[in-house]
Amino acid sequence: GIIPYSGLSFMFFETFKAKLLEHRAATGSRAKLQVHERLAMGGLAGLLAQSTTYPLDIMRRRMQVDRGPDRNEIRLIQKILKTEGPRAFF
């Protein structure tokens, strides 16, 4: 869903930004973040957020399509892992 993705994306971006600014303060540099730095941090934050939340989207789609007995998230995870392996989540 969009809420977990957005939350993680913002968290990752702000964490990267804080770490970079911490590093700059430790080295004596007070320069603002450059455009290419923000772009790189935003891209990495989006990549990590999408990679983290994609398995949730897989489960949601399967539960919408398959109206079988695996309507429980835990059972669905177990079924996918048993029949298709962990790669099925990506």
mmCIF file of N, CA, C and O in Angstrom:
data_model
loop_
_atom_site.group_PDB
_atom_site.id
_atom_site.type_symbol
_atom_site.label_atom_id
_atom_site.label_comp_id
_atom_site.label_asym_id
_atom_site.label_seq_id
_atom_site.Cartn_x
_atom_site.Cartn_y
_atom_site.Cartn_z
ATOM 1 N N GLY A 1 0.813 -1.180 0.000
ATOM 2 C CA GLY A 1 0.000 0.000 0.000
ATOM 3 C C GLY A 1 0.862 1.251 0.000
ATOM 4 O O GLY A 1 2.065 1.229 0.225
ATOM 5 N N ILE A 2 0.221 2.352 -0.242
ATOM 6 C CA ILE A 2 0.925 3.621 -0.345
ATOM 7 C C ILE A 2 1.380 4.136 1.014
ATOM 8 O O ILE A 2 2.420 4.781 1.116
ATOM 9 N N ILE A 3 0.643 3.856 2.066
ATOM 10 C CA ILE A 3 1.011 4.387 3.385
ATOM 11 C C ILE A 3 2.316 3.772 3.890
ATOM 12 O O ILE A 3 3.226 4.516 4.279
ATOM 13 N N PRO A 4 2.469 2.451 3.892
ATOM 14 C CA PRO A 4 3.766 1.917 4.340
ATOM 15 C C PRO A 4 4.914 2.361 3.432
ATOM 16 O O PRO A 4 5.995 2.695 3.923
ATOM 17 N N TYR A 5 4.668 2.404 2.125
ATOM 18 C CA TYR A 5 5.716 2.821 1.188
ATOM 19 C C TYR A 5 6.139 4.265 1.459
ATOM 20 O O TYR A 5 7.323 4.565 1.566
ATOM 21 N N SER A 6 5.175 5.160 1.562
ATOM 22 C CA SER A 6 5.497 6.568 1.782
ATOM 23 C C SER A 6 6.194 6.778 3.113
ATOM 24 O O SER A 6 7.160 7.543 3.203
ATOM 25 N N GLY A 7 5.701 6.118 4.140
ATOM 26 C CA GLY A 7 6.318 6.250 5.453
ATOM 27 C C GLY A 7 7.768 5.796 5.453
ATOM 28 O O GLY A 7 8.651 6.480 5.980
ATOM 29 N N LEU A 8 8.014 4.642 4.845
ATOM 30 C CA LEU A 8 9.388 4.140 4.778
ATOM 31 C C LEU A 8 10.277 5.024 3.904
ATOM 32 O O LEU A 8 11.436 5.275 4.237
ATOM 33 N N SER A 9 9.725 5.497 2.809
ATOM 34 C CA SER A 9 10.499 6.345 1.913
ATOM 35 C C SER A 9 10.939 7.626 2.621
ATOM 36 O O SER A 9 12.110 8.018 2.557
ATOM 37 N N PHE A 10 10.007 8.271 3.308
ATOM 38 C CA PHE A 10 10.354 9.479 4.051
ATOM 39 C C PHE A 10 11.359 9.173 5.160
ATOM 40 O O PHE A 10 12.299 9.934 5.391
ATOM 41 N N MET A 11 11.164 8.052 5.868
ATOM 42 C CA MET A 11 12.078 7.688 6.944
ATOM 43 C C MET A 11 13.494 7.467 6.409
ATOM 44 O O MET A 11 14.462 7.992 6.968
ATOM 45 N N PHE A 12 13.614 6.707 5.330
ATOM 46 C CA PHE A 12 14.928 6.450 4.751
ATOM 47 C C PHE A 12 15.582 7.752 4.278
ATOM 48 O O PHE A 12 16.761 8.001 4.533
ATOM 49 N N PHE A 13 14.826 8.594 3.580
ATOM 50 C CA PHE A 13 15.383 9.843 3.066
ATOM 51 C C PHE A 13 15.876 10.727 4.205
ATOM 52 O O PHE A 13 16.989 11.262 4.155
ATOM 53 N N GLU A 14 15.056 10.896 5.225
ATOM 54 C CA GLU A 14 15.446 11.752 6.353
ATOM 55 C C GLU A 14 16.632 11.165 7.112
ATOM 56 O O GLU A 14 17.489 11.910 7.602
ATOM 57 N N THR A 15 16.702 9.843 7.213
ATOM 58 C CA THR A 15 17.845 9.202 7.869
ATOM 59 C C THR A 15 19.123 9.440 7.076
ATOM 60 O O THR A 15 20.162 9.809 7.650
ATOM 61 N N PHE A 16 19.062 9.249 5.763
ATOM 62 C CA PHE A 16 20.231 9.490 4.920
ATOM 63 C C PHE A 16 20.669 10.953 5.003
ATOM 64 O O PHE A 16 21.859 11.259 5.089
ATOM 65 N N LYS A 17 19.692 11.862 4.969
ATOM 66 C CA LYS A 17 19.995 13.280 5.028
ATOM 67 C C LYS A 17 20.674 13.629 6.356
ATOM 68 O O LYS A 17 21.694 14.344 6.378
ATOM 69 N N ALA A 18 20.136 13.111 7.459
ATOM 70 C CA ALA A 18 20.720 13.393 8.776
ATOM 71 C C ALA A 18 22.143 12.849 8.879
ATOM 72 O O ALA A 18 23.038 13.519 9.416
ATOM 73 N N LYS A 19 22.354 11.646 8.355
ATOM 74 C CA LYS A 19 23.696 11.052 8.411
ATOM 75 C C LYS A 19 24.693 11.857 7.579
ATOM 76 O O LYS A 19 25.831 12.058 8.002
ATOM 77 N N LEU A 20 24.275 12.302 6.410
ATOM 78 C CA LEU A 20 25.173 13.093 5.569
ATOM 79 C C LEU A 20 25.499 14.430 6.231
ATOM 80 O O LEU A 20 26.654 14.865 6.247
ATOM 81 N N LEU A 21 24.498 15.064 6.812
ATOM 82 C CA LEU A 21 24.738 16.333 7.495
ATOM 83 C C LEU A 21 25.604 16.141 8.739
ATOM 84 O O LEU A 21 26.445 16.990 9.048
ATOM 85 N N GLU A 22 25.422 15.026 9.442
ATOM 86 C CA GLU A 22 26.277 14.679 10.588
ATOM 87 C C GLU A 22 27.728 14.540 10.140
ATOM 88 O O GLU A 22 28.643 15.045 10.783
ATOM 89 N N HIS A 23 27.913 13.834 9.046
ATOM 90 C CA HIS A 23 29.260 13.625 8.503
ATOM 91 C C HIS A 23 29.891 14.961 8.128
ATOM 92 O O HIS A 23 31.072 15.196 8.389
ATOM 93 N N ARG A 24 29.100 15.812 7.503
ATOM 94 C CA ARG A 24 29.627 17.118 7.111
ATOM 95 C C ARG A 24 29.999 17.957 8.335
ATOM 96 O O ARG A 24 30.996 18.654 8.327
ATOM 97 N N ALA A 25 29.177 17.907 9.361
ATOM 98 C CA ALA A 25 29.467 18.668 10.579
ATOM 99 C C ALA A 25 30.747 18.150 11.238
ATOM 100 O O ALA A 25 31.549 18.938 11.749
ATOM 101 N N ALA A 26 30.952 16.833 11.210
ATOM 102 C CA ALA A 26 32.149 16.239 11.816
ATOM 103 C C ALA A 26 33.415 16.625 11.050
ATOM 104 O O ALA A 26 34.492 16.731 11.632
ATOM 105 N N THR A 27 33.270 16.852 9.756
ATOM 106 C CA THR A 27 34.446 17.213 8.946
ATOM 107 C C THR A 27 34.603 18.729 8.805
ATOM 108 O O THR A 27 35.506 19.189 8.116
ATOM 109 N N GLY A 28 33.694 19.477 9.422
ATOM 110 C CA GLY A 28 33.812 20.934 9.402
ATOM 111 C C GLY A 28 33.135 21.617 8.234
ATOM 112 O O GLY A 28 33.230 22.817 8.082
ATOM 113 N N SER A 29 32.432 20.888 7.406
ATOM 114 C CA SER A 29 31.741 21.466 6.252
ATOM 115 C C SER A 29 30.293 21.780 6.639
ATOM 116 O O SER A 29 29.612 20.969 7.244
ATOM 117 N N ARG A 30 29.825 22.947 6.305
ATOM 118 C CA ARG A 30 28.455 23.358 6.631
ATOM 119 C C ARG A 30 27.613 23.577 5.373
ATOM 120 O O ARG A 30 26.576 24.209 5.416
ATOM 121 N N ALA A 31 28.059 23.094 4.250
ATOM 122 C CA ALA A 31 27.365 23.320 2.981
ATOM 123 C C ALA A 31 26.000 22.641 2.974
ATOM 124 O O ALA A 31 25.805 21.589 3.570
ATOM 125 N N LYS A 32 25.055 23.284 2.281
ATOM 126 C CA LYS A 32 23.734 22.689 2.106
ATOM 127 C C LYS A 32 23.836 21.480 1.170
ATOM 128 O O LYS A 32 24.805 21.345 0.428
ATOM 129 N N LEU A 33 22.817 20.670 1.211
ATOM 130 C CA LEU A 33 22.785 19.505 0.325
ATOM 131 C C LEU A 33 22.620 19.971 -1.118
ATOM 132 O O LEU A 33 21.801 20.835 -1.414
ATOM 133 N N GLN A 34 23.385 19.371 -1.999
ATOM 134 C CA GLN A 34 23.306 19.679 -3.414
ATOM 135 C C GLN A 34 22.152 18.887 -4.046
ATOM 136 O O GLN A 34 21.679 17.893 -3.497
ATOM 137 N N VAL A 35 21.725 19.327 -5.214
ATOM 138 C CA VAL A 35 20.618 18.679 -5.918
ATOM 139 C C VAL A 35 20.934 17.210 -6.195
ATOM 140 O O VAL A 35 20.092 16.331 -5.988
ATOM 141 N N HIS A 36 22.144 16.924 -6.670
ATOM 142 C CA HIS A 36 22.478 15.538 -7.007
ATOM 143 C C HIS A 36 22.514 14.657 -5.751
ATOM 144 O O HIS A 36 22.206 13.472 -5.824
ATOM 145 N N GLU A 37 22.840 15.227 -4.602
ATOM 146 C CA GLU A 37 22.832 14.450 -3.356
ATOM 147 C C GLU A 37 21.397 14.123 -2.939
ATOM 148 O O GLU A 37 21.096 12.994 -2.543
ATOM 149 N N ARG A 38 20.521 15.112 -3.040
ATOM 150 C CA ARG A 38 19.100 14.865 -2.726
ATOM 151 C C ARG A 38 18.499 13.833 -3.682
ATOM 152 O O ARG A 38 17.736 12.976 -3.277
ATOM 153 N N LEU A 39 18.869 13.941 -4.947
ATOM 154 C CA LEU A 39 18.367 12.999 -5.947
ATOM 155 C C LEU A 39 18.828 11.578 -5.631
ATOM 156 O O LEU A 39 18.034 10.635 -5.678
ATOM 157 N N ALA A 40 20.094 11.425 -5.309
ATOM 158 C CA ALA A 40 20.631 10.090 -4.988
ATOM 159 C C ALA A 40 19.983 9.526 -3.724
ATOM 160 O O ALA A 40 19.600 8.351 -3.682
ATOM 161 N N MET A 41 19.833 10.362 -2.698
ATOM 162 C CA MET A 41 19.206 9.886 -1.455
ATOM 163 C C MET A 41 17.740 9.537 -1.679
ATOM 164 O O MET A 41 17.241 8.550 -1.147
ATOM 165 N N GLY A 42 17.046 10.336 -2.478
ATOM 166 C CA GLY A 42 15.647 10.051 -2.779
ATOM 167 C C GLY A 42 15.484 8.763 -3.570
ATOM 168 O O GLY A 42 14.577 7.972 -3.319
ATOM 169 N N GLY A 43 16.374 8.555 -4.530
ATOM 170 C CA GLY A 43 16.326 7.318 -5.319
ATOM 171 C C GLY A 43 16.590 6.088 -4.475
ATOM 172 O O GLY A 43 15.886 5.087 -4.576
ATOM 173 N N LEU A 44 17.596 6.179 -3.618
ATOM 174 C CA LEU A 44 17.916 5.053 -2.738
ATOM 175 C C LEU A 44 16.798 4.811 -1.733
ATOM 176 O O LEU A 44 16.434 3.660 -1.460
ATOM 177 N N ALA A 45 16.214 5.888 -1.205
ATOM 178 C CA ALA A 45 15.103 5.747 -0.267
ATOM 179 C C ALA A 45 13.910 5.068 -0.943
ATOM 180 O O ALA A 45 13.280 4.182 -0.370
ATOM 181 N N GLY A 46 13.608 5.464 -2.177
ATOM 182 C CA GLY A 46 12.504 4.844 -2.915
ATOM 183 C C GLY A 46 12.765 3.384 -3.209
ATOM 184 O O GLY A 46 11.867 2.544 -3.099
ATOM 185 N N LEU A 47 13.996 3.069 -3.582
ATOM 186 C CA LEU A 47 14.366 1.675 -3.857
ATOM 187 C C LEU A 47 14.187 0.802 -2.621
ATOM 188 O O LEU A 47 13.598 -0.281 -2.687
ATOM 189 N N LEU A 48 14.690 1.278 -1.489
ATOM 190 C CA LEU A 48 14.566 0.491 -0.253
ATOM 191 C C LEU A 48 13.118 0.374 0.205
ATOM 192 O O LEU A 48 12.685 -0.696 0.643
ATOM 193 N N ALA A 49 12.349 1.461 0.095
ATOM 194 C CA ALA A 49 10.945 1.420 0.507
ATOM 195 C C ALA A 49 10.149 0.461 -0.380
ATOM 196 O O ALA A 49 9.338 -0.331 0.110
ATOM 197 N N GLN A 50 10.374 0.520 -1.685
ATOM 198 C CA GLN A 50 9.658 -0.370 -2.606
ATOM 199 C C GLN A 50 10.041 -1.823 -2.375
ATOM 200 O O GLN A 50 9.186 -2.703 -2.372
ATOM 201 N N SER A 51 11.325 -2.077 -2.159
ATOM 202 C CA SER A 51 11.777 -3.453 -1.917
ATOM 203 C C SER A 51 11.205 -4.005 -0.622
ATOM 204 O O SER A 51 10.962 -5.208 -0.513
ATOM 205 N N THR A 52 11.001 -3.146 0.356
ATOM 206 C CA THR A 52 10.468 -3.582 1.640
ATOM 207 C C THR A 52 8.964 -3.847 1.571
ATOM 208 O O THR A 52 8.467 -4.796 2.174
ATOM 209 N N THR A 53 8.227 -3.024 0.836
ATOM 210 C CA THR A 53 6.771 -3.145 0.830
ATOM 211 C C THR A 53 6.220 -4.010 -0.306
ATOM 212 O O THR A 53 5.048 -4.368 -0.278
ATOM 213 N N TYR A 54 7.029 -4.355 -1.277
ATOM 214 C CA TYR A 54 6.538 -5.151 -2.414
ATOM 215 C C TYR A 54 5.924 -6.486 -1.995
ATOM 216 O O TYR A 54 4.871 -6.862 -2.529
ATOM 217 N N PRO A 55 6.532 -7.223 -1.042
ATOM 218 C CA PRO A 55 5.881 -8.471 -0.616
ATOM 219 C C PRO A 55 4.468 -8.265 -0.068
ATOM 220 O O PRO A 55 3.600 -9.123 -0.248
ATOM 221 N N LEU A 56 4.213 -7.126 0.550
ATOM 222 C CA LEU A 56 2.861 -6.837 1.028
ATOM 223 C C LEU A 56 1.894 -6.684 -0.145
ATOM 224 O O LEU A 56 0.743 -7.118 -0.075
ATOM 225 N N ASP A 57 2.354 -6.062 -1.219
ATOM 226 C CA ASP A 57 1.513 -5.924 -2.411
ATOM 227 C C ASP A 57 1.232 -7.273 -3.053
ATOM 228 O O ASP A 57 0.118 -7.521 -3.533
ATOM 229 N N ILE A 58 2.232 -8.151 -3.066
ATOM 230 C CA ILE A 58 2.032 -9.496 -3.608
ATOM 231 C C ILE A 58 0.939 -10.219 -2.808
ATOM 232 O O ILE A 58 0.020 -10.815 -3.384
ATOM 233 N N MET A 59 1.043 -10.140 -1.497
ATOM 234 C CA MET A 59 0.033 -10.800 -0.647
ATOM 235 C C MET A 59 -1.350 -10.195 -0.862
ATOM 236 O O MET A 59 -2.343 -10.910 -0.974
ATOM 237 N N ARG A 60 -1.444 -8.879 -0.943
ATOM 238 C CA ARG A 60 -2.736 -8.218 -1.142
ATOM 239 C C ARG A 60 -3.374 -8.655 -2.457
ATOM 240 O O ARG A 60 -4.556 -9.009 -2.504
ATOM 241 N N ARG A 61 -2.574 -8.681 -3.532
ATOM 242 C CA ARG A 61 -3.115 -9.099 -4.832
ATOM 243 C C ARG A 61 -3.591 -10.541 -4.812
ATOM 244 O O ARG A 61 -4.645 -10.863 -5.349
ATOM 245 N N ARG A 62 -2.799 -11.393 -4.189
ATOM 246 C CA ARG A 62 -3.194 -12.812 -4.144
ATOM 247 C C ARG A 62 -4.474 -12.995 -3.342
ATOM 248 O O ARG A 62 -5.310 -13.825 -3.681
ATOM 249 N N MET A 63 -4.611 -12.241 -2.267
ATOM 250 C CA MET A 63 -5.820 -12.363 -1.454
ATOM 251 C C MET A 63 -7.038 -11.802 -2.193
ATOM 252 O O MET A 63 -8.151 -12.281 -2.010
ATOM 253 N N GLN A 64 -6.847 -10.808 -3.043
ATOM 254 C CA GLN A 64 -7.957 -10.251 -3.820
ATOM 255 C C GLN A 64 -8.408 -11.213 -4.913
ATOM 256 O O GLN A 64 -9.599 -11.328 -5.189
ATOM 257 N N VAL A 65 -7.458 -11.884 -5.534
ATOM 258 C CA VAL A 65 -7.770 -12.762 -6.660
ATOM 259 C C VAL A 65 -8.250 -14.125 -6.188
ATOM 260 O O VAL A 65 -9.231 -14.654 -6.699
ATOM 261 N N ASP A 66 -7.557 -14.701 -5.234
ATOM 262 C CA ASP A 66 -7.876 -16.050 -4.758
ATOM 263 C C ASP A 66 -8.765 -15.966 -3.530
ATOM 264 O O ASP A 66 -8.331 -15.534 -2.469
ATOM 265 N N ARG A 67 -9.978 -16.382 -3.671
ATOM 266 C CA ARG A 67 -10.938 -16.346 -2.557
ATOM 267 C C ARG A 67 -10.941 -17.659 -1.779
ATOM 268 O O ARG A 67 -11.900 -18.012 -1.136
ATOM 269 N N GLY A 68 -9.831 -18.390 -1.834
ATOM 270 C CA GLY A 68 -9.730 -19.700 -1.187
ATOM 271 C C GLY A 68 -9.543 -19.606 0.318
ATOM 272 O O GLY A 68 -9.752 -18.561 0.938
ATOM 273 N N PRO A 69 -9.132 -20.725 0.912
ATOM 274 C CA PRO A 69 -9.011 -20.797 2.372
ATOM 275 C C PRO A 69 -7.803 -20.031 2.922
ATOM 276 O O PRO A 69 -7.676 -19.896 4.132
ATOM 277 N N ASP A 70 -6.956 -19.514 2.058
ATOM 278 C CA ASP A 70 -5.748 -18.820 2.521
ATOM 279 C C ASP A 70 -5.997 -17.328 2.707
ATOM 280 O O ASP A 70 -5.183 -16.498 2.350
ATOM 281 N N ARG A 71 -7.121 -16.979 3.280
ATOM 282 C CA ARG A 71 -7.446 -15.572 3.494
ATOM 283 C C ARG A 71 -6.702 -14.997 4.700
ATOM 284 O O ARG A 71 -6.765 -13.824 4.966
ATOM 285 N N ASN A 72 -5.993 -15.835 5.406
ATOM 286 C CA ASN A 72 -5.184 -15.411 6.540
ATOM 287 C C ASN A 72 -3.779 -15.103 6.026
ATOM 288 O O ASN A 72 -3.206 -15.888 5.279
ATOM 289 N N GLU A 73 -3.227 -13.976 6.441
ATOM 290 C CA GLU A 73 -1.923 -13.552 5.916
ATOM 291 C C GLU A 73 -0.812 -14.553 6.229
ATOM 292 O O GLU A 73 0.029 -14.846 5.379
ATOM 293 N N ILE A 74 -0.825 -15.083 7.439
ATOM 294 C CA ILE A 74 0.225 -16.026 7.848
ATOM 295 C C ILE A 74 0.145 -17.303 7.003
ATOM 296 O O ILE A 74 1.159 -17.795 6.515
ATOM 297 N N ARG A 75 -1.064 -17.820 6.827
ATOM 298 C CA ARG A 75 -1.213 -19.030 6.002
ATOM 299 C C ARG A 75 -0.808 -18.776 4.556
ATOM 300 O O ARG A 75 -0.228 -19.646 3.906
ATOM 301 N N LEU A 76 -1.129 -17.596 4.059
ATOM 302 C CA LEU A 76 -0.760 -17.262 2.689
ATOM 303 C C LEU A 76 0.757 -17.196 2.540
ATOM 304 O O LEU A 76 1.319 -17.717 1.577
ATOM 305 N N ILE A 77 1.440 -16.575 3.491
ATOM 306 C CA ILE A 77 2.908 -16.519 3.457
ATOM 307 C C ILE A 77 3.488 -17.925 3.473
ATOM 308 O O ILE A 77 4.387 -18.256 2.686
ATOM 309 N N GLN A 78 2.969 -18.773 4.352
ATOM 310 C CA GLN A 78 3.459 -20.150 4.441
ATOM 311 C C GLN A 78 3.228 -20.895 3.132
ATOM 312 O O GLN A 78 4.106 -21.627 2.664
ATOM 313 N N LYS A 79 2.055 -20.721 2.531
ATOM 314 C CA LYS A 79 1.742 -21.407 1.273
ATOM 315 C C LYS A 79 2.679 -20.952 0.149
ATOM 316 O O LYS A 79 3.207 -21.773 -0.600
ATOM 317 N N ILE A 80 2.889 -19.636 0.051
ATOM 318 C CA ILE A 80 3.769 -19.115 -1.000
ATOM 319 C C ILE A 80 5.188 -19.626 -0.802
ATOM 320 O O ILE A 80 5.843 -20.063 -1.757
ATOM 321 N N LEU A 81 5.692 -19.577 0.416
ATOM 322 C CA LEU A 81 7.049 -20.054 0.687
ATOM 323 C C LEU A 81 7.194 -21.543 0.386
ATOM 324 O O LEU A 81 8.206 -21.975 -0.178
ATOM 325 N N LYS A 82 6.165 -22.317 0.738
ATOM 326 C CA LYS A 82 6.228 -23.772 0.533
ATOM 327 C C LYS A 82 6.138 -24.138 -0.940
ATOM 328 O O LYS A 82 6.875 -25.003 -1.423
ATOM 329 N N THR A 83 5.244 -23.504 -1.671
ATOM 330 C CA THR A 83 5.016 -23.904 -3.058
ATOM 331 C C THR A 83 5.919 -23.195 -4.065
ATOM 332 O O THR A 83 6.288 -23.776 -5.087
ATOM 333 N N GLU A 84 6.275 -21.928 -3.796
ATOM 334 C CA GLU A 84 7.031 -21.160 -4.785
ATOM 335 C C GLU A 84 8.388 -20.657 -4.301
ATOM 336 O O GLU A 84 9.198 -20.218 -5.108
ATOM 337 N N GLY A 85 8.588 -20.658 -2.997
ATOM 338 C CA GLY A 85 9.858 -20.188 -2.454
ATOM 339 C C GLY A 85 9.854 -18.687 -2.230
ATOM 340 O O GLY A 85 8.936 -17.978 -2.652
ATOM 341 N N PRO A 86 10.890 -18.169 -1.591
ATOM 342 C CA PRO A 86 10.946 -16.749 -1.255
ATOM 343 C C PRO A 86 11.010 -15.817 -2.467
ATOM 344 O O PRO A 86 10.597 -14.660 -2.384
ATOM 345 N N ARG A 87 11.488 -16.311 -3.600
ATOM 346 C CA ARG A 87 11.563 -15.445 -4.796
ATOM 347 C C ARG A 87 10.191 -15.016 -5.302
ATOM 348 O O ARG A 87 10.076 -14.055 -6.040
ATOM 349 N N ALA A 88 9.139 -15.737 -4.897
ATOM 350 C CA ALA A 88 7.794 -15.393 -5.335
ATOM 351 C C ALA A 88 7.337 -14.031 -4.796
ATOM 352 O O ALA A 88 6.427 -13.417 -5.343
ATOM 353 N N PHE A 89 7.978 -13.565 -3.752
ATOM 354 C CA PHE A 89 7.596 -12.262 -3.181
ATOM 355 C C PHE A 89 8.220 -11.108 -3.948
ATOM 356 O O PHE A 89 7.895 -9.959 -3.692
ATOM 357 N N PHE A 90 9.121 -11.398 -4.862
ATOM 358 C CA PHE A 90 9.771 -10.335 -5.630
ATOM 359 C C PHE A 90 9.694 -10.658 -7.098
ATOM 360 O O PHE A 90 9.731 -9.985 -7.960
#
